[in-house]
mmCIF file of N, CA and C in Angstrom:
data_model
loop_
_atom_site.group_PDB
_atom_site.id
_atom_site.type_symbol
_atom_site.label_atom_id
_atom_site.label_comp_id
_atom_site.label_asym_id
_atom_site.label_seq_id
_atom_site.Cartn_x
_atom_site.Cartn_y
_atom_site.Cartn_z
ATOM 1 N N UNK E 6 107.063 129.376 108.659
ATOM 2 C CA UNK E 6 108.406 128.910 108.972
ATOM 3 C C UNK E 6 108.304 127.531 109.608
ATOM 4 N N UNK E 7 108.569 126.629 109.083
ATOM 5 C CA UNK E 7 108.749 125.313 109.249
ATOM 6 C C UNK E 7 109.676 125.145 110.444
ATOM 7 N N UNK E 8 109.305 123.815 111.090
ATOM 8 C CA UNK E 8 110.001 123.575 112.558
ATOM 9 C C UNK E 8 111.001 122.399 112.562
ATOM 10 N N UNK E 9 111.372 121.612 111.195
ATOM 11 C CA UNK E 9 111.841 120.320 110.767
ATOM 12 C C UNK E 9 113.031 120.905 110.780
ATOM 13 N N UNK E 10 113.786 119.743 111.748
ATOM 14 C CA UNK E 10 115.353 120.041 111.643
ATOM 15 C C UNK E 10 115.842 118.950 109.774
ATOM 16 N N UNK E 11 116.480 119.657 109.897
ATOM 17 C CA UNK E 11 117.014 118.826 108.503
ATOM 18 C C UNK E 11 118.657 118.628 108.733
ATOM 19 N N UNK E 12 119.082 117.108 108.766
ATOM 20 C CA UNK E 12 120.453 116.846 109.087
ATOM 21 C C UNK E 12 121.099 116.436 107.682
ATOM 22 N N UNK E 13 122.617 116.639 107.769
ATOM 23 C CA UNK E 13 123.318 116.238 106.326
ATOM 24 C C UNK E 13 122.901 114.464 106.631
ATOM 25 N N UNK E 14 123.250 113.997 105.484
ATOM 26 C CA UNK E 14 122.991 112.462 105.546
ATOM 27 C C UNK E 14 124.473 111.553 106.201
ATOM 28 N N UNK E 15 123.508 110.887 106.337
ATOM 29 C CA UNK E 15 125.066 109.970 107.550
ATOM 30 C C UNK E 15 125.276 108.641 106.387
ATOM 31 N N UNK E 16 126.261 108.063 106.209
ATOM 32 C CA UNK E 16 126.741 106.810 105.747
ATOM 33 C C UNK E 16 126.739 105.870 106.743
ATOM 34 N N UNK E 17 125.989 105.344 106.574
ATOM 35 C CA UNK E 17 126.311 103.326 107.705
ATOM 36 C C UNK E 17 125.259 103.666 108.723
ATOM 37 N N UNK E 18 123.739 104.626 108.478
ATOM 38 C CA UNK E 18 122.553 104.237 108.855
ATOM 39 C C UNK E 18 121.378 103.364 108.452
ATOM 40 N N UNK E 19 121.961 102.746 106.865
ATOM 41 C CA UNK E 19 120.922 102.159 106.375
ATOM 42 C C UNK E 19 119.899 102.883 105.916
ATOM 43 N N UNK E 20 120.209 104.532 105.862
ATOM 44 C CA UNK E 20 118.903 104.516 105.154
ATOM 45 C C UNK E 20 119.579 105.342 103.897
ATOM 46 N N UNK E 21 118.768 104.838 102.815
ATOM 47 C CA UNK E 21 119.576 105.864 101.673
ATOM 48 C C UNK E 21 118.951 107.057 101.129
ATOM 49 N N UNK E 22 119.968 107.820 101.650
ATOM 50 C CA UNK E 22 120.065 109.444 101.907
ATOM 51 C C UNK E 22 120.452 110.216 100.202
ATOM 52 N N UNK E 23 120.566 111.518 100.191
ATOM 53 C CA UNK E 23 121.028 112.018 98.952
ATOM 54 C C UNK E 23 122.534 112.511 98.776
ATOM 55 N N UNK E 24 122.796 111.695 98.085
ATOM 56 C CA UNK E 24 124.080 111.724 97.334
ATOM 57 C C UNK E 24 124.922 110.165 97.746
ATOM 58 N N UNK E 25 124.281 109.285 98.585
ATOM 59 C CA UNK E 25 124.326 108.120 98.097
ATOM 60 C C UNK E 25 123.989 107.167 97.327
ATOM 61 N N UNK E 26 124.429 106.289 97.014
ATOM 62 C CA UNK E 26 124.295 105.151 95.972
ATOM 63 C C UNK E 26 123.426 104.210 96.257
ATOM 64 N N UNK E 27 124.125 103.723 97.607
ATOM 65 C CA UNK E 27 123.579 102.252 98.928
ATOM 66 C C UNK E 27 124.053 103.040 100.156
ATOM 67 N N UNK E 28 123.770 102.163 101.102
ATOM 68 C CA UNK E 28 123.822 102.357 102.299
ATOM 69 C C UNK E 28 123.420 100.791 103.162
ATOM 70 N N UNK E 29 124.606 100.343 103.462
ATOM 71 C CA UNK E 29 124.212 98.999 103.793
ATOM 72 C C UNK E 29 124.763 98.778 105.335
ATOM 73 N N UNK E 30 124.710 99.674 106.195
ATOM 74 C CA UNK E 30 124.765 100.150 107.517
ATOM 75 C C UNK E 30 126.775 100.358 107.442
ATOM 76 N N UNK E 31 127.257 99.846 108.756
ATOM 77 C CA UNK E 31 128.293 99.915 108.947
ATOM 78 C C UNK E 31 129.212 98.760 108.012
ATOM 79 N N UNK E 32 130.593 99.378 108.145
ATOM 80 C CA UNK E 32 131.349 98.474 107.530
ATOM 81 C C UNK E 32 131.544 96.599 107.946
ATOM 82 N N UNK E 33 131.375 96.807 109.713
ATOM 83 C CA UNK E 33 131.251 95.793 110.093
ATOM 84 C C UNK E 33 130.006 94.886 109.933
ATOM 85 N N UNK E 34 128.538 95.566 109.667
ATOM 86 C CA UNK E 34 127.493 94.262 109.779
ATOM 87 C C UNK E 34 126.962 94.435 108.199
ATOM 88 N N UNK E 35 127.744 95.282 106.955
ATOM 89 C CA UNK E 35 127.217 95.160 105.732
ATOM 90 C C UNK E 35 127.219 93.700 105.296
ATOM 91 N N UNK E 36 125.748 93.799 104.230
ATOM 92 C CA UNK E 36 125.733 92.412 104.148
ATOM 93 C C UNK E 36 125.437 92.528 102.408
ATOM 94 N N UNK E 37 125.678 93.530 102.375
ATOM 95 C CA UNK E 37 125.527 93.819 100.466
ATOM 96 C C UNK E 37 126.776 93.950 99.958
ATOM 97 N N UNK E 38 127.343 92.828 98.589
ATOM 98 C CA UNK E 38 128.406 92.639 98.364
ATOM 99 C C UNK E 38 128.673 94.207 97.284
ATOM 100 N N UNK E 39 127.784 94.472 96.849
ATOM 101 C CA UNK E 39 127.624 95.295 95.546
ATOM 102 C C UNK E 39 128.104 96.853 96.438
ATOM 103 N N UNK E 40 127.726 97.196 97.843
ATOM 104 C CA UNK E 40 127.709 98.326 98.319
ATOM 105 C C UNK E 40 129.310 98.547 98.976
ATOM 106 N N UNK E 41 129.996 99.509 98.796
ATOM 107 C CA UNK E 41 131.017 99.916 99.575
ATOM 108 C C UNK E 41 130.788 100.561 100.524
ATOM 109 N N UNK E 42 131.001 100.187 102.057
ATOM 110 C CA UNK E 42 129.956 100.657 103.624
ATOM 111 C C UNK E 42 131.113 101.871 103.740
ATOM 112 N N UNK E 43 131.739 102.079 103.155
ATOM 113 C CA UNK E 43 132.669 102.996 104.170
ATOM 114 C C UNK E 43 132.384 104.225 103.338
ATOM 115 N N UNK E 44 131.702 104.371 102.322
ATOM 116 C CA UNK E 44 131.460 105.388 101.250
ATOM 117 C C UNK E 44 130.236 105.860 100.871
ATOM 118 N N UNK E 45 129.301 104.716 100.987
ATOM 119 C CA UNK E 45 128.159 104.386 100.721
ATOM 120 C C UNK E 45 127.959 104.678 98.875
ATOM 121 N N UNK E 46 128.825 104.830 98.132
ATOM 122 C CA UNK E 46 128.894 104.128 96.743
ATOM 123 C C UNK E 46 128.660 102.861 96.551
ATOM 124 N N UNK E 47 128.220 102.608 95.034
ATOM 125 C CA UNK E 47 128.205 101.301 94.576
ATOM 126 C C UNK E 47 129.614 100.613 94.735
ATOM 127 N N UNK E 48 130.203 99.559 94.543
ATOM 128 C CA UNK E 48 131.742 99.036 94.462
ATOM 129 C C UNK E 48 131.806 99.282 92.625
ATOM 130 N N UNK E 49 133.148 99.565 92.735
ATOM 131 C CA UNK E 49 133.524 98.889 90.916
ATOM 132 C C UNK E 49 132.724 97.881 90.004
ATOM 133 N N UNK E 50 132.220 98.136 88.807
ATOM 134 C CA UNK E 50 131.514 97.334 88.015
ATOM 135 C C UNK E 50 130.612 96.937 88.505
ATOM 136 N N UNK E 51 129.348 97.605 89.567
ATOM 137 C CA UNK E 51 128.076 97.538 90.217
ATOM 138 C C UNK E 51 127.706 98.140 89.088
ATOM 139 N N UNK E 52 126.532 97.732 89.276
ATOM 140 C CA UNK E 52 125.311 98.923 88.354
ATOM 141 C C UNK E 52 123.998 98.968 89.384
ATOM 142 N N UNK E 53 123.797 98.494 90.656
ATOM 143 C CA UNK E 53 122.886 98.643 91.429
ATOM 144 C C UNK E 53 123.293 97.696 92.859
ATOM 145 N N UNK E 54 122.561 97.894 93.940
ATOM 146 C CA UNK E 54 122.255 97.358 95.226
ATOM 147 C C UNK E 54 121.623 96.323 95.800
ATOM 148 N N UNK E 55 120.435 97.093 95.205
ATOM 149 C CA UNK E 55 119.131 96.451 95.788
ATOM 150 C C UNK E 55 118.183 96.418 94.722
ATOM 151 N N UNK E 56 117.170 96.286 94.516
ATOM 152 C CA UNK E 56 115.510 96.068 93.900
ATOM 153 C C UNK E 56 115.324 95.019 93.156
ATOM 154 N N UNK E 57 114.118 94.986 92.842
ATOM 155 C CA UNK E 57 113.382 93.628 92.277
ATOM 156 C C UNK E 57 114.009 93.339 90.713
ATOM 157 N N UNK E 58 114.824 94.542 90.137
ATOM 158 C CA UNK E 58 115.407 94.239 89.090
ATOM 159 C C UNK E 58 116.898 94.395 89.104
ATOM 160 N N UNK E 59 117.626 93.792 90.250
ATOM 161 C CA UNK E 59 119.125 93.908 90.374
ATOM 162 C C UNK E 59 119.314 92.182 90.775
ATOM 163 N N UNK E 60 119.947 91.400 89.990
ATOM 164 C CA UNK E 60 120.977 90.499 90.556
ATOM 165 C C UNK E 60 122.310 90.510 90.216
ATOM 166 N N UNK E 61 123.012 89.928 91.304
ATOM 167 C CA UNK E 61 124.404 90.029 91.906
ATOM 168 C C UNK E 61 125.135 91.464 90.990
ATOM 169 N N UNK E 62 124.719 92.585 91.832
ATOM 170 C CA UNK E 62 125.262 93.722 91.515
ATOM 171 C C UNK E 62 125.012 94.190 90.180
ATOM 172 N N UNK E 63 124.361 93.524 89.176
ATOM 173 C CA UNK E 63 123.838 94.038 87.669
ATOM 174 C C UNK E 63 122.019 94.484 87.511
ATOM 175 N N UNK E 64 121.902 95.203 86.814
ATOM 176 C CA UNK E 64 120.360 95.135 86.422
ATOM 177 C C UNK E 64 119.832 93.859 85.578
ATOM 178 N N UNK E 65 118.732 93.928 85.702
ATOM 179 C CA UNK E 65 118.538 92.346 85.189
ATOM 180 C C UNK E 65 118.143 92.511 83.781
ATOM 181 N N UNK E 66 118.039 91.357 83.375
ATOM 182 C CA UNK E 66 117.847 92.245 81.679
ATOM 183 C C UNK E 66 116.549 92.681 81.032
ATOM 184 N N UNK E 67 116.432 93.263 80.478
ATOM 185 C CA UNK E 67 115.084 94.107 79.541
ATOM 186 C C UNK E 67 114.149 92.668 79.641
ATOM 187 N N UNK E 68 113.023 92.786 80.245
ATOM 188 C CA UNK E 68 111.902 91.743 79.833
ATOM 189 C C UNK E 68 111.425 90.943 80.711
ATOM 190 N N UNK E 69 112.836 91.233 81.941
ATOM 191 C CA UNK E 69 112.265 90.258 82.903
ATOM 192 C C UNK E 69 111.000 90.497 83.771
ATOM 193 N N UNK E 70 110.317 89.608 84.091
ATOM 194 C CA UNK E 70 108.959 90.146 84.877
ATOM 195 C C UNK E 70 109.165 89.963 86.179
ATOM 196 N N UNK E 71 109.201 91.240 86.307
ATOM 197 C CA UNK E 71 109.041 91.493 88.084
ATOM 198 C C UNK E 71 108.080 91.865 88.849
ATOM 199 N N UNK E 72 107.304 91.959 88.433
ATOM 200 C CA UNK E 72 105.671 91.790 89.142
ATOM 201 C C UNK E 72 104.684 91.006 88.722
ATOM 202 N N UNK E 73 103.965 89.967 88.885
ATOM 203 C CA UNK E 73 102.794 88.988 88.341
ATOM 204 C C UNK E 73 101.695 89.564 87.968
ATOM 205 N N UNK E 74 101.110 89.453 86.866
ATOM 206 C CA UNK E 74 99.612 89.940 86.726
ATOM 207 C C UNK E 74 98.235 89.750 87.649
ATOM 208 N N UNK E 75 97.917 90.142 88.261
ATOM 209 C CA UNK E 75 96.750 89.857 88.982
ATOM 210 C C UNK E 75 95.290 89.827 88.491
ATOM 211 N N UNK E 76 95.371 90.246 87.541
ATOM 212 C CA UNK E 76 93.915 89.869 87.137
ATOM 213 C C UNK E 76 94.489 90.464 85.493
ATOM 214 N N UNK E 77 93.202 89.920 84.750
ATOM 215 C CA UNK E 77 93.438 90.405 83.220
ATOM 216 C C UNK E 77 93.393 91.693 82.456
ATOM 217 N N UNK E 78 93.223 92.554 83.675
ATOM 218 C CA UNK E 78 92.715 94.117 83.339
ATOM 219 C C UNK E 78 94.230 94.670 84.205
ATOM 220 N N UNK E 79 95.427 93.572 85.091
ATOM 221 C CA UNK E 79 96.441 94.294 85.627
ATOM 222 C C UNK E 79 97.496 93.347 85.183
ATOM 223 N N UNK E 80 98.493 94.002 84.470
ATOM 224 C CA UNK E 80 98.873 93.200 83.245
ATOM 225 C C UNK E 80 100.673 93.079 84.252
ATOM 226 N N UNK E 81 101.537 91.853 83.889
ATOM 227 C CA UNK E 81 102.728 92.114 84.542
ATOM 228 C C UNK E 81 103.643 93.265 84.425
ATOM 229 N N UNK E 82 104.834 93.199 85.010
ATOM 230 C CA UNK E 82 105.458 94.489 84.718
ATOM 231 C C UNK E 82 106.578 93.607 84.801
ATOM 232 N N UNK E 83 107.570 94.484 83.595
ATOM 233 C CA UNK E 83 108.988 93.819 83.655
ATOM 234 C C UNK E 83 110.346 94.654 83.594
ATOM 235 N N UNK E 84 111.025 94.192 83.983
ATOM 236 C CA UNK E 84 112.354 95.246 84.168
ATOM 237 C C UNK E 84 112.628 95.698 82.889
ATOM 238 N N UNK E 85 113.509 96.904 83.051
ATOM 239 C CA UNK E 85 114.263 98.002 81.858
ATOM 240 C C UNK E 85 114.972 97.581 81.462
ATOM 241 N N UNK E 86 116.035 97.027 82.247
ATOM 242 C CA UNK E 86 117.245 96.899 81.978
ATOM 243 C C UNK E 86 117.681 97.861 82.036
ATOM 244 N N UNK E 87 117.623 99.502 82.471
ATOM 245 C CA UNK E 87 118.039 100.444 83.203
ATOM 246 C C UNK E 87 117.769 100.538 84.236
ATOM 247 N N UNK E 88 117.431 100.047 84.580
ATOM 248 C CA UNK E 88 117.030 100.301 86.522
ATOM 249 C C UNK E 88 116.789 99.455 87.169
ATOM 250 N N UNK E 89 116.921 99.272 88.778
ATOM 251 C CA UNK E 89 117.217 98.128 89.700
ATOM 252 C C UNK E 89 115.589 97.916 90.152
ATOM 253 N N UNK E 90 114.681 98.790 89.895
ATOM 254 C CA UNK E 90 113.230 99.103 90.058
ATOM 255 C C UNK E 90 112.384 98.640 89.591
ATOM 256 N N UNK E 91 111.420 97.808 89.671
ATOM 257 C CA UNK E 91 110.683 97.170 88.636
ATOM 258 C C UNK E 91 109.618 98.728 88.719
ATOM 259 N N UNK E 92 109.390 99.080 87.370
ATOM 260 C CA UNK E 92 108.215 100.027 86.946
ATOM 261 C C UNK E 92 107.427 99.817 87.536
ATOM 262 N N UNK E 93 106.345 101.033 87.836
ATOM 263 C CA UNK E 93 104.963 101.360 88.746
ATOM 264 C C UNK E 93 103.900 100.300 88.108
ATOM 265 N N UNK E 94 103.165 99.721 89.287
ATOM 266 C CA UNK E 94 102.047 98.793 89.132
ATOM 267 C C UNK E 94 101.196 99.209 87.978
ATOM 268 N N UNK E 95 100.623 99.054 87.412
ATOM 269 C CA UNK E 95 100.084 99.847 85.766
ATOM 270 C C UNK E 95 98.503 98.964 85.782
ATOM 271 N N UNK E 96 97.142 99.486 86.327
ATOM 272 C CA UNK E 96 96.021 98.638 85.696
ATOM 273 C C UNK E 96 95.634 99.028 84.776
ATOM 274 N N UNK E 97 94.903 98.367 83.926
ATOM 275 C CA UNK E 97 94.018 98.692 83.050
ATOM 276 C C UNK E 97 92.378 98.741 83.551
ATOM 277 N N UNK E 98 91.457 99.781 83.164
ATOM 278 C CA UNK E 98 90.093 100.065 83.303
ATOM 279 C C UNK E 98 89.404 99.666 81.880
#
């Protein structure tokens, strides 16, 4: 029997919890145009928040490279165009 309290998730802590979108603290010090603070939903015609593959509230498009190659055996990685995430670091052996 586990001793972890587990609380429902709060809106306007900044941290993003489940069954939110964003979470960009309170209504007063949000600084994300894309996030609605009082809901913690995306706003209208968002498709994301935050990550290395979101600008101004859109995903960025299929191809873009969001991580640099570091050596020739760790090849770049580039956005979906479904997701605000650039895909997991990927080496080659």
């Amino acid at each position: 029997l586990g001793t972890d309290i587990i609380s429902p998730p709060v809106c306007g802590n900044e941290l993003l919890e489940v069954g939110e979108e964003c979470d960009c603290g309170t209504p007063e010090n949000c600084q994300n145009e894309c996030c609605d603070a009082a809901t913690c939903k995306l706003k209208s015609g968002s498709e994301c928040g935050h990550g290395d593959c979101c600008e101004q509230c859109k995903f960025t498009k299929s191809g873009t490279e969001c991580r640099a190659s570091m050596s020739e055996c760790d090849p770049a990685e580039h956005c979906t165009g479904q997701s605000s995430e650039c895909p997991a670091d990927v080496g080659h052996k």
